[in-house]
Short mmCIF file of C-alpha atoms in Angstrom, two decimals:
data_model
loop_
_atom_site.label_atom_id
_atom_site.label_comp_id
_atom_site.label_asym_id
_atom_site.label_seq_id
_atom_site.Cartn_x
_atom_site.Cartn_y
_atom_site.Cartn_z
CA MET A 300 19.95 1.66 -14.92
CA LYS A 301 21.13 -1.16 -12.60
CA LEU A 302 24.11 -1.81 -14.86
CA ILE A 303 25.15 1.85 -14.73
CA LEU A 304 24.91 1.84 -10.91
CA ARG A 305 27.04 -1.33 -10.72
CA ILE A 306 29.67 0.21 -13.00
CA ILE A 307 29.73 3.38 -10.90
CA ALA A 308 30.06 1.30 -7.71
CA LEU A 309 32.97 -0.66 -9.20
CA ILE A 310 34.69 2.53 -10.29
CA LEU A 311 34.30 3.98 -6.78
CA VAL A 312 35.73 0.81 -5.20
CA PHE A 313 38.67 0.95 -7.61
CA ILE A 314 39.32 4.61 -6.75
CA ILE A 315 39.18 3.89 -3.00
CA ILE A 316 41.64 1.01 -3.38
CA CYS A 317 44.01 3.19 -5.41
CA ILE A 318 43.86 5.99 -2.84
CA LYS A 319 44.54 3.52 -0.01
CA MET A 320 47.51 2.03 -1.86
CA LEU A 321 48.92 5.47 -2.55
CA GLY A 322 48.45 6.44 1.09
CA ASP A 323 50.23 3.29 2.30
CA SER A 324 53.22 3.81 0.04
CA THR A 325 53.46 7.49 1.02
CA LYS A 326 53.25 6.59 4.70
CA ARG A 327 55.92 3.90 4.24
CA ALA A 328 58.25 6.24 2.34
CA PHE A 329 57.81 8.93 4.99
CA ALA A 330 58.59 6.45 7.81
CA GLU A 331 61.65 5.10 5.98
CA GLN A 332 62.93 8.62 5.33
CA ASN A 333 62.47 9.59 8.98
CA CYS A 334 64.30 6.44 10.08
CA LYS A 335 67.23 7.29 7.81
CA LYS A 336 67.33 10.70 9.49
CA GLY A 337 67.68 8.97 12.89
CA SER A 338 64.07 9.03 14.09
CA VAL A 339 63.29 6.06 16.34
CA GLU A 340 59.57 6.60 15.64
CA GLY A 341 60.26 6.45 11.90
CA CYS A 342 62.13 3.16 12.26
CA LEU A 343 59.38 1.68 14.40
CA GLU A 344 56.63 2.85 12.02
CA ALA A 345 58.50 1.47 8.99
CA GLY A 346 58.92 -1.86 10.80
CA LEU A 347 55.23 -1.99 11.65
CA ILE A 348 54.24 -1.21 8.06
CA PHE A 349 56.47 -3.95 6.64
CA ASN A 350 55.33 -6.38 9.36
CA ASP A 351 51.62 -5.87 8.58
CA SER A 352 50.45 -8.84 6.51
CA LYS A 353 47.49 -6.79 5.25
CA ASN A 354 49.84 -4.19 3.80
CA ARG A 355 50.88 -4.48 0.18
CA ALA A 356 54.49 -3.73 1.19
CA HIS A 357 54.51 -6.68 3.62
CA ASN A 358 58.10 -7.91 3.96
CA TYR A 359 59.40 -9.60 7.12
CA GLU A 360 63.06 -9.04 6.22
CA LYS A 361 62.49 -5.28 5.92
CA ALA A 362 60.41 -5.32 9.10
CA ALA A 363 63.29 -6.99 10.95
CA GLU A 364 65.75 -4.43 9.55
CA TYR A 365 63.67 -1.54 10.89
CA PHE A 366 62.79 -3.21 14.20
CA ILE A 367 66.51 -3.81 14.81
CA LYS A 368 67.17 -0.10 14.26
CA ALA A 369 64.26 0.90 16.51
CA CYS A 370 65.35 -1.55 19.20
CA GLU A 371 68.95 -0.32 19.07
CA LYS A 372 67.62 3.23 19.53
CA GLY A 373 65.71 2.18 22.67
CA ALA A 374 62.17 1.60 21.36
CA SER A 375 60.70 -1.14 23.55
CA LYS A 376 57.95 -1.87 21.03
CA GLY A 377 60.61 -2.37 18.34
CA CYS A 378 62.43 -4.90 20.54
CA TYR A 379 59.13 -6.63 21.35
CA GLU A 380 58.13 -6.91 17.69
CA LEU A 381 61.63 -8.15 16.80
CA ALA A 382 61.33 -10.82 19.51
CA TRP A 383 58.24 -12.20 17.72
CA LEU A 384 60.08 -12.30 14.39
CA TYR A 385 62.83 -14.36 16.05
CA ASN A 386 60.20 -16.51 17.76
CA PHE A 387 58.63 -17.54 14.45
CA GLY A 388 61.65 -17.15 12.15
CA ASP A 389 59.94 -14.46 10.09
CA GLY A 390 62.52 -12.41 8.19
CA VAL A 391 65.29 -13.66 10.47
CA GLN A 392 66.59 -17.09 11.42
CA LYS A 393 64.37 -18.60 14.10
CA ASP A 394 66.11 -18.16 17.45
CA LEU A 395 64.08 -18.73 20.61
CA VAL A 396 67.02 -17.81 22.84
CA LYS A 397 67.37 -14.43 21.11
CA SER A 398 63.59 -13.97 21.24
CA ASN A 399 63.53 -14.55 25.00
CA GLU A 400 66.55 -12.28 25.53
CA LEU A 401 64.74 -9.49 23.70
CA LEU A 402 61.58 -10.10 25.73
CA LYS A 403 63.60 -9.94 28.96
CA THR A 404 65.30 -6.68 27.95
CA THR A 405 61.96 -5.21 26.94
CA CYS A 406 60.26 -6.41 30.12
CA ASP A 407 63.07 -4.81 32.13
CA ALA A 408 62.12 -1.57 30.34
CA GLN A 409 58.60 -2.01 31.80
CA TYR A 410 56.90 -3.09 28.57
CA ALA A 411 53.92 -5.09 29.88
CA LEU A 412 53.35 -7.24 26.78
CA ALA A 413 56.96 -8.44 26.86
CA CYS A 414 56.70 -9.45 30.52
CA TYR A 415 53.53 -11.37 29.78
CA ALA A 416 55.03 -13.13 26.72
CA LEU A 417 58.19 -14.05 28.62
CA GLY A 418 56.08 -15.33 31.52
CA THR A 419 54.13 -17.52 29.11
CA ASN A 420 57.40 -18.85 27.65
CA TYR A 421 58.61 -19.75 31.17
CA ALA A 422 55.25 -21.36 31.98
CA ASN A 423 55.45 -23.54 28.86
CA GLY A 424 59.21 -24.03 28.56
CA HIS A 425 59.18 -22.36 25.15
CA GLY A 426 62.83 -21.78 24.22
CA ILE A 427 63.72 -21.54 27.89
CA VAL A 428 63.77 -23.88 30.89
CA GLU A 429 60.26 -24.20 32.32
CA ASP A 430 60.01 -22.27 35.58
CA LYS A 431 56.57 -21.75 37.15
CA VAL A 432 57.92 -19.33 39.78
CA LYS A 433 59.49 -17.03 37.16
CA ALA A 434 56.35 -17.31 35.04
CA PHE A 435 54.22 -16.18 37.98
CA ASP A 436 56.60 -13.32 38.85
CA LEU A 437 56.48 -12.10 35.24
CA TYR A 438 52.66 -12.25 35.13
CA VAL A 439 52.59 -10.14 38.30
CA LYS A 440 55.08 -7.66 36.83
CA SER A 441 53.05 -7.43 33.61
CA CYS A 442 49.89 -6.89 35.66
CA GLU A 443 51.61 -4.10 37.60
CA TYR A 444 52.48 -2.49 34.25
CA GLY A 445 48.80 -2.52 33.27
CA HIS A 446 48.26 -5.76 31.30
CA ALA A 447 44.81 -6.93 32.46
CA PHE A 448 45.09 -10.45 31.02
CA ALA A 449 48.34 -10.90 32.96
CA CYS A 450 46.40 -10.04 36.13
CA TYR A 451 43.97 -12.81 35.23
CA GLN A 452 46.85 -15.26 34.63
CA ALA A 453 48.43 -14.30 37.97
CA ALA A 454 45.08 -14.88 39.68
CA LEU A 455 44.79 -18.34 38.11
CA LYS A 456 48.31 -19.25 39.25
CA ILE A 457 47.60 -18.04 42.81
CA GLU A 458 44.29 -19.90 42.88
CA LYS A 459 45.93 -23.15 41.68
CA GLY A 460 49.18 -22.69 43.61
CA GLU A 461 51.34 -22.79 40.47
CA GLY A 462 54.68 -21.10 41.13
CA VAL A 463 53.28 -19.50 44.26
CA GLU A 464 51.47 -20.61 47.40
CA ALA A 465 47.72 -20.99 46.84
CA ASN A 466 45.73 -18.14 48.37
CA THR A 467 42.10 -17.50 47.43
CA GLN A 468 42.04 -13.99 48.92
CA LYS A 469 45.14 -12.93 46.97
CA ALA A 470 43.72 -14.57 43.82
CA ALA A 471 40.52 -12.54 44.25
CA GLU A 472 42.61 -9.33 44.39
CA TYR A 473 44.26 -10.17 41.06
CA TYR A 474 40.96 -11.17 39.49
CA ASP A 475 39.60 -7.79 40.59
CA ARG A 476 42.61 -5.95 39.10
CA GLY A 477 42.17 -7.80 35.83
CA CYS A 478 38.44 -7.07 35.74
CA LYS A 479 38.98 -3.37 36.48
CA GLY A 480 41.63 -3.36 33.75
CA GLY A 481 39.11 -4.63 31.19
CA GLU A 482 39.71 -8.39 31.12
CA PRO A 483 36.24 -10.03 31.11
CA LEU A 484 37.60 -13.47 32.09
CA SER A 485 38.77 -11.88 35.32
CA CYS A 486 35.28 -10.69 36.28
CA LYS A 487 34.11 -13.54 38.52
#
């Protein structure tokens, strides 16, 4: 009886895996088709599918191809994802300058994650000249766009006087914004 139950369980697992694989390939094909028809959402979705390392269709080169199309069509998330591919050299030649240019363009389009990433690159001199003032300004901008961890980073910089004059009252305001935004490190 136990053997029969194990066989049934294995068969069910196999069926679930097959259904998932079929669903992923259908979803990918649909996204690719929509991209070819000019849909920015289709290009972005295809890029995300190919960029997902858990996906059987994982392919950085294809992800880059679709993120480029999405970015060219004005999708901030496509530009942001493409920036990371350039940052690590996944599917494209590693190019930190290009990565930071994409992050700047995307930050200018009010994409909070891009502002935060660019701020971190300025703070650490990653592919760009280190600049604590610009890093702070970008953390503040990202916080204003709703990135709670950026609020926490801005608070730390204000508290320590990095790139901005130290001010405990102002730091407390940013810690509060981060905490209200859901960043537990900001809840002092």
